[in-house]
Coordinates of C-alpha atoms and ligand atoms in Angstrom, one line a residue:
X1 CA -5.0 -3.5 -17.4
X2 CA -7.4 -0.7 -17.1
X3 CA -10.1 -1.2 -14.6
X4 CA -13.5 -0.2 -17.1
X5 CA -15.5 -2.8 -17.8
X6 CA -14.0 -4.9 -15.2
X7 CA -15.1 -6.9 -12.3
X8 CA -12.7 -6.4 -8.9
X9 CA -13.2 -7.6 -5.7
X10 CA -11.3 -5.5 -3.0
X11 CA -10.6 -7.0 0.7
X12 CA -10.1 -5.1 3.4
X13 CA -12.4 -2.4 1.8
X14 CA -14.4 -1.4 5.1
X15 CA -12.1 1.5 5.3
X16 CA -8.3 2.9 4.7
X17 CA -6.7 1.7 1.3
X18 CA -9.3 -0.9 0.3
X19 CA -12.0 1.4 0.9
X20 CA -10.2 4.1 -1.3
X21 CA -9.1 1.4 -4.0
X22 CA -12.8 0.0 -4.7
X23 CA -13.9 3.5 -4.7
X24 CA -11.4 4.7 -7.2
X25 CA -12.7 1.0 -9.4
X26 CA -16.2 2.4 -8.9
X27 CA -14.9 5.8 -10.4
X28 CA -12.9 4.5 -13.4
X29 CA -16.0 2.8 -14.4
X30 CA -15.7 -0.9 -13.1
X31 CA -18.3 -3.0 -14.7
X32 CA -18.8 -4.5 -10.4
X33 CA -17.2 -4.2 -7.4
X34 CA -17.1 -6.5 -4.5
X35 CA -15.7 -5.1 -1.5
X36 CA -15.2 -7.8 1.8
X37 CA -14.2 -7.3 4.9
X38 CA -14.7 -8.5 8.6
X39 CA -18.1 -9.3 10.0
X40 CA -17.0 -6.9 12.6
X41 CA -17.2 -4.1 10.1
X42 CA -20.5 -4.7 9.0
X43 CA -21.5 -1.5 8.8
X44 CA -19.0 0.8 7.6
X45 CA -18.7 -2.2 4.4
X46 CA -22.3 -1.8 3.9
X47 CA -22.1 1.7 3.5
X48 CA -18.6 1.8 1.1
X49 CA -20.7 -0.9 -1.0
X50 CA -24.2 1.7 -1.2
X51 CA -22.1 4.3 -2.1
X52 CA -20.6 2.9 -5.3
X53 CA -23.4 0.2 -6.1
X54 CA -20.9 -2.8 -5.1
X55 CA -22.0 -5.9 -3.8
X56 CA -20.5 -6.0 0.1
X57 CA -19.3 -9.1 1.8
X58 CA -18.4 -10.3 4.9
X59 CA -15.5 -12.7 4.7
X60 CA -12.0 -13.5 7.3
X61 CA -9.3 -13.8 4.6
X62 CA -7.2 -16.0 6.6
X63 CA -10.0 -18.9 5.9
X64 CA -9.9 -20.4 2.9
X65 CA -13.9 -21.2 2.7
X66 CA -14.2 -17.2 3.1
X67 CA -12.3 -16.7 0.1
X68 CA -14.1 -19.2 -2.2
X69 CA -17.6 -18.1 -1.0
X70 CA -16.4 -14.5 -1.8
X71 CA -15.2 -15.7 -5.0
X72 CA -18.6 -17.5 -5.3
X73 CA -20.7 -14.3 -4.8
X74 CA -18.8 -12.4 -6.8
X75 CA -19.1 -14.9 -10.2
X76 CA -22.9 -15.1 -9.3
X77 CA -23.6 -11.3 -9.0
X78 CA -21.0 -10.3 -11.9
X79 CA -19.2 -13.3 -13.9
X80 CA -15.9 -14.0 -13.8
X81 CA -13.0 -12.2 -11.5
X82 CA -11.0 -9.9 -13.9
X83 CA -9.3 -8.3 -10.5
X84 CA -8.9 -8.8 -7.3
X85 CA -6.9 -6.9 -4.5
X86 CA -5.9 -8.8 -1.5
X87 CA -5.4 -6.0 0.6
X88 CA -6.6 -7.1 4.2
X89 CA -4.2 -6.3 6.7
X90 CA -3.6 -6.1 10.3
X91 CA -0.8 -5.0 12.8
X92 CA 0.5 -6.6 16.0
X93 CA 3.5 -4.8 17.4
X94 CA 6.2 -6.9 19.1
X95 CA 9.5 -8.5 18.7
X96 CA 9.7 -12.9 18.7
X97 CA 8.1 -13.2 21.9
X98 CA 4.7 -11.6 20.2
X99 CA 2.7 -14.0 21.1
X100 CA 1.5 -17.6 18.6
X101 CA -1.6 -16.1 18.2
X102 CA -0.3 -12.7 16.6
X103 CA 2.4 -14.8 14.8
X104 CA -0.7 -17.3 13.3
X105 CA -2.9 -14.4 12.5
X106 CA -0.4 -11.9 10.3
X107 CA 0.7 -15.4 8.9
X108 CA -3.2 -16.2 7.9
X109 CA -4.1 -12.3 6.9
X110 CA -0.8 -11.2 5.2
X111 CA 0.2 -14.6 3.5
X112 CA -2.7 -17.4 3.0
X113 CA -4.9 -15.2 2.2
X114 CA -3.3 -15.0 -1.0
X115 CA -2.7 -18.1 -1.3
X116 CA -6.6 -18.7 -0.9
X117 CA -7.1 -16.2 -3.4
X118 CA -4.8 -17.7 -6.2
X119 CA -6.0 -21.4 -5.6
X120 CA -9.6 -20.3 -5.7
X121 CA -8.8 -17.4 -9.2
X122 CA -5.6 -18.5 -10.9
X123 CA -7.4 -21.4 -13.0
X124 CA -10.2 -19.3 -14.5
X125 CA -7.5 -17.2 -15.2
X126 CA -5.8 -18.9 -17.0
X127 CA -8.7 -20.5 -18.9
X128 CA -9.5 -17.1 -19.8
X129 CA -5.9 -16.1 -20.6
X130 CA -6.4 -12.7 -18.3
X131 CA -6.8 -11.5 -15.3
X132 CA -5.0 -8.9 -12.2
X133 CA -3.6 -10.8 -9.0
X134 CA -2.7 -7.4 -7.1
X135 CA -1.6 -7.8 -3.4
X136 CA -0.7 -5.7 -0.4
X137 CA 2.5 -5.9 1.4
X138 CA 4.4 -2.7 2.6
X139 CA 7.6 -1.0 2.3
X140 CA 8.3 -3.4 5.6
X141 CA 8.2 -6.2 3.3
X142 CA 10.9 -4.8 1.4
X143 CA 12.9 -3.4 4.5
X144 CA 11.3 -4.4 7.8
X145 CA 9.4 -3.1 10.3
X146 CA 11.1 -2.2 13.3
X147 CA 8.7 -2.3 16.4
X148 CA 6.8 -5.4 14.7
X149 CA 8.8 -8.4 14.0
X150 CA 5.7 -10.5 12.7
X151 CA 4.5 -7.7 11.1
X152 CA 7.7 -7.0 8.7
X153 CA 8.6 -11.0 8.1
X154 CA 4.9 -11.9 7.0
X155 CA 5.3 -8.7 4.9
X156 CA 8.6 -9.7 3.3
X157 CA 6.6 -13.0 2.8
X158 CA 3.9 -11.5 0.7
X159 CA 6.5 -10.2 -1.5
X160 CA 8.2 -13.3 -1.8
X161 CA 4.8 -14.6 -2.8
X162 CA 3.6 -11.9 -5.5
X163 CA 7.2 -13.0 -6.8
X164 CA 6.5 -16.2 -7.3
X165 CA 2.8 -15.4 -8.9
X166 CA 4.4 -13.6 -11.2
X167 CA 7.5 -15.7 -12.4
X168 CA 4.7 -19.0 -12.4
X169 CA 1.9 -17.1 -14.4
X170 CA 3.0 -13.6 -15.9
X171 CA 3.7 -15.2 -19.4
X172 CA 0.0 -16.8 -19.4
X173 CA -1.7 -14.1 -19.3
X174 CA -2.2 -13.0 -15.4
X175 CA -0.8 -10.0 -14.2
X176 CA 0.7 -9.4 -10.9
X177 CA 1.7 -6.5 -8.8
X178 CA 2.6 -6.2 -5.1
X179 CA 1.6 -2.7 -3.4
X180 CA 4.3 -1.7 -0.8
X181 CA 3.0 1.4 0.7
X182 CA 5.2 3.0 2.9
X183 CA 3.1 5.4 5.5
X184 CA -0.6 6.1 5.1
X185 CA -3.6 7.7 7.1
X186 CA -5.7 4.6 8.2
X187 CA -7.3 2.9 10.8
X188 CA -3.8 1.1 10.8
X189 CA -2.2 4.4 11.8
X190 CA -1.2 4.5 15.9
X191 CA -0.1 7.5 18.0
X192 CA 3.1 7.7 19.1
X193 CA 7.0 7.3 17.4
X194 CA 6.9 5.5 13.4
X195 CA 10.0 4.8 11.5
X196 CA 7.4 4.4 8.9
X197 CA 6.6 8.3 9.1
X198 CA 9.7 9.2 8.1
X199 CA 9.1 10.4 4.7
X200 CA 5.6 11.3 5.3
X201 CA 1.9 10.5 5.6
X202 CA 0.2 9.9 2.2
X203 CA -3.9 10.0 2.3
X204 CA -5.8 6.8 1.0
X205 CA -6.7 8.5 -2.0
X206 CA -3.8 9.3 -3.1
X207 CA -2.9 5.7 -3.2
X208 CA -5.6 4.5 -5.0
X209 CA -4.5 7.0 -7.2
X210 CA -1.0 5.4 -7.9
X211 CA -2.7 2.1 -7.8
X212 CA -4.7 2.6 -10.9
X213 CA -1.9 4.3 -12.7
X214 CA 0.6 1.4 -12.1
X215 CA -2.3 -1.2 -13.2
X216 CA -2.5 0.5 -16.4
X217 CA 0.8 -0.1 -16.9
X218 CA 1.0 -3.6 -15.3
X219 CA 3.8 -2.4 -13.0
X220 CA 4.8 -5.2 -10.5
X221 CA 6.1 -2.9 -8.1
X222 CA 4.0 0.1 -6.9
X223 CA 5.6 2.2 -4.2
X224 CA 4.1 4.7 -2.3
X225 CA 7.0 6.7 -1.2
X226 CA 9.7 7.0 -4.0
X227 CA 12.3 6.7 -1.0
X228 CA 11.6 3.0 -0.7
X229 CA 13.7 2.4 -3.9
X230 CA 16.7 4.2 -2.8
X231 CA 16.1 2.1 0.5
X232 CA 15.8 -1.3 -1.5
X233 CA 18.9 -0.4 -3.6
X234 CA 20.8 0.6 -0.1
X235 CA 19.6 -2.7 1.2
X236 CA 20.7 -4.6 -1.4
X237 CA 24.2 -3.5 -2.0
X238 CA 25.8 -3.5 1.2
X239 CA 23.3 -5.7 3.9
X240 CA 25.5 -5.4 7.2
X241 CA 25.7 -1.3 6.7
X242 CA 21.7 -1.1 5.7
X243 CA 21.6 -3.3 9.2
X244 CA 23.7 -1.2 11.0
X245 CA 21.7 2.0 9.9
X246 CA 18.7 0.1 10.6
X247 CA 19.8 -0.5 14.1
X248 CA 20.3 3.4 14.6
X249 CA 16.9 4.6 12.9
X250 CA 15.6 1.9 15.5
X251 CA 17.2 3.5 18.8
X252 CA 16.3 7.2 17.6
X253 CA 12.7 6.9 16.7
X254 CA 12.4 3.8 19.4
X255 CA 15.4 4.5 21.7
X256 CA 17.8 1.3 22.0
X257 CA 16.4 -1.8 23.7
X258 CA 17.5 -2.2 27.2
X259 CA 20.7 -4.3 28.3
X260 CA 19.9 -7.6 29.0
Ligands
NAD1 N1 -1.5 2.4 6.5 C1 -0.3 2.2 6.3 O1 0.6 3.0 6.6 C2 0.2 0.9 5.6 C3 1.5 0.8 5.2 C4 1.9 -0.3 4.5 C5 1.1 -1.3 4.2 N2 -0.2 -1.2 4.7 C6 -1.1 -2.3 4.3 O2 -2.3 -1.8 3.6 C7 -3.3 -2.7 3.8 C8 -4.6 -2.0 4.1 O3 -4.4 -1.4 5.4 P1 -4.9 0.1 5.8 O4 -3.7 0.9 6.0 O5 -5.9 0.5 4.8 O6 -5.6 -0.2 7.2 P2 -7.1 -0.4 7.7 O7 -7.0 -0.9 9.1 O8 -7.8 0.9 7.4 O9 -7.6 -1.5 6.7 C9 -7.4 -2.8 6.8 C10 -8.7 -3.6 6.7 O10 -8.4 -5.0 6.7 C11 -9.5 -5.6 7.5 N3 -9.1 -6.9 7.9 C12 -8.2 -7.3 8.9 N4 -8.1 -8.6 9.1 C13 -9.0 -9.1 8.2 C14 -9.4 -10.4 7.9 N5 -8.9 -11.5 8.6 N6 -10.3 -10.6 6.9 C15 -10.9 -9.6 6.2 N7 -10.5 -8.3 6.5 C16 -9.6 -8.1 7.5 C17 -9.8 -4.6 8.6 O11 -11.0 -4.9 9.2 C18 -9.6 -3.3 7.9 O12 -10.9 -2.8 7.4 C19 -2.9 -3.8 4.9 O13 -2.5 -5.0 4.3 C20 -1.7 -3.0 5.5 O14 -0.8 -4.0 6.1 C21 -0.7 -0.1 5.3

């Protein structure tokens, strides 16, 4: 699908990837662009949206009644959805003894959110016969991540789920594609040791980039990193060795967990 003419809503656009996305929508000549985001990020949202003459939005995507009224606001300034990115994403570090909350929230933000968003678009939709479901995950959601256990399961969830979108609905006219960045420079970056970092750090708008590319050609899986496929291929043909490799990587960029 090719982005001119169309109306996208991006979440998580107050900065990083969703930020760089709805700019690059702007760019290719979008007909609107919605960008959401926490209240928290008010500002920063207000000014992504003045810069490309979007309509901004403050909305939690792990609450369903955020994602309809942003659906809402969107249909009233613009008319119907053609694309949305659920890209809002957060990190909590930590192995099974990360606390419920951190569990419940990268369930809500990297999951139900796009849930939310295919209860509240994929009927239109499919009345319409058209539209782009694209989602974030991560290259963790193909692999894992090592120093965040909710993290990389919610991620492998999201993939799952973009799966599922797309075996249900990618005959009837709605496309769906799954973004699995490996490393990028964002407000998600930390200091310190990243397995992630391993092949690099790739700027936002470079991203965005490959993003509009693979929408054009309706590709389901868009990688960052090319790596990530030899890693998926790895993974997939021989689990206990891409465990046991995983396991090393861990204790050299990590160093090994202590003895119990
Ligand atoms: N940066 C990376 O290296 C990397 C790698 C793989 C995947 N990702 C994924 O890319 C996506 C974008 O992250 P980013 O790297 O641009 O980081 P970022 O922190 O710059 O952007 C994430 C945005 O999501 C927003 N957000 C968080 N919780 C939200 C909620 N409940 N409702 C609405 N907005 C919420 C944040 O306020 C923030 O603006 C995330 O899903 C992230 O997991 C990032």
């Amino acid at each position: 699908m090719h982005v001119k003419d169309k109306v996208c809503v991006v979440t998580g656009a107050a900065g990083g990837i969703g930020e760089a996305v709805a700019r690059a929508y702007a760019e290719a000549g979008a007909r609107g662009v919605v960008v959401a985001d926490l209240k928290t990020t008010r500002e920063r949202l207000a000014s992504v949206a003045g810069d490309i003459d979007g309509l901004a939005v403050t909305a939690d995507v792990g609450l369903e009644e955020d994602i309809k009224a942003l659906v809402a606001a969107a249909e009233a300034k613009y008319g119907p959805v053609d694309i949305f990115f659920s890209n809002a994403g957060l990190s909590r570090k930590g192995q099974e003894t990360a606390s419920d909350a951190d569990w419940d929230v990268s369930w809500r933000v990297h999951v139900m959110s796009h849930v939310f968003a295919a209860r509240a678009l994929v009927p239109g939709m499919l009345a319409r016969g058209s539209g782009y479901l694209l989602n974030t995950a991560s290259a963790a959601g193909l692999l894992a991540s090592l120093n965040s256990m909710p993290y990389g399961v919610t991620k492998n969830a999201a993939v799952a789920l973009a799966e599922h979108l797309a075996i249900q609905y990618g005959d009837r006219g709605i496309r769906v594609s799954v973004l699995c960045p490996q490393s990028v420079q964002t407000g998600m970056t930390t200091p310190g040791p990243s397995a992630a970092r391993v092949d690099g750090v790739m700027q936002p708008a470079e991203v965005a980039r490959i993003v509009i590319e693979a929408m054009a050609e309706e590709r389901f899986l868009i990688l960052s990193h090319l790596q990530v496929q030899e890693y998926i291929q790895r993974k997939a043909s021989n689990r206990d060795r891409w465990l046991a490799g995983m396991r090393r990587l861990r204790d050299r960029i990590y160093g090994a967990p202590p003895a119990a």
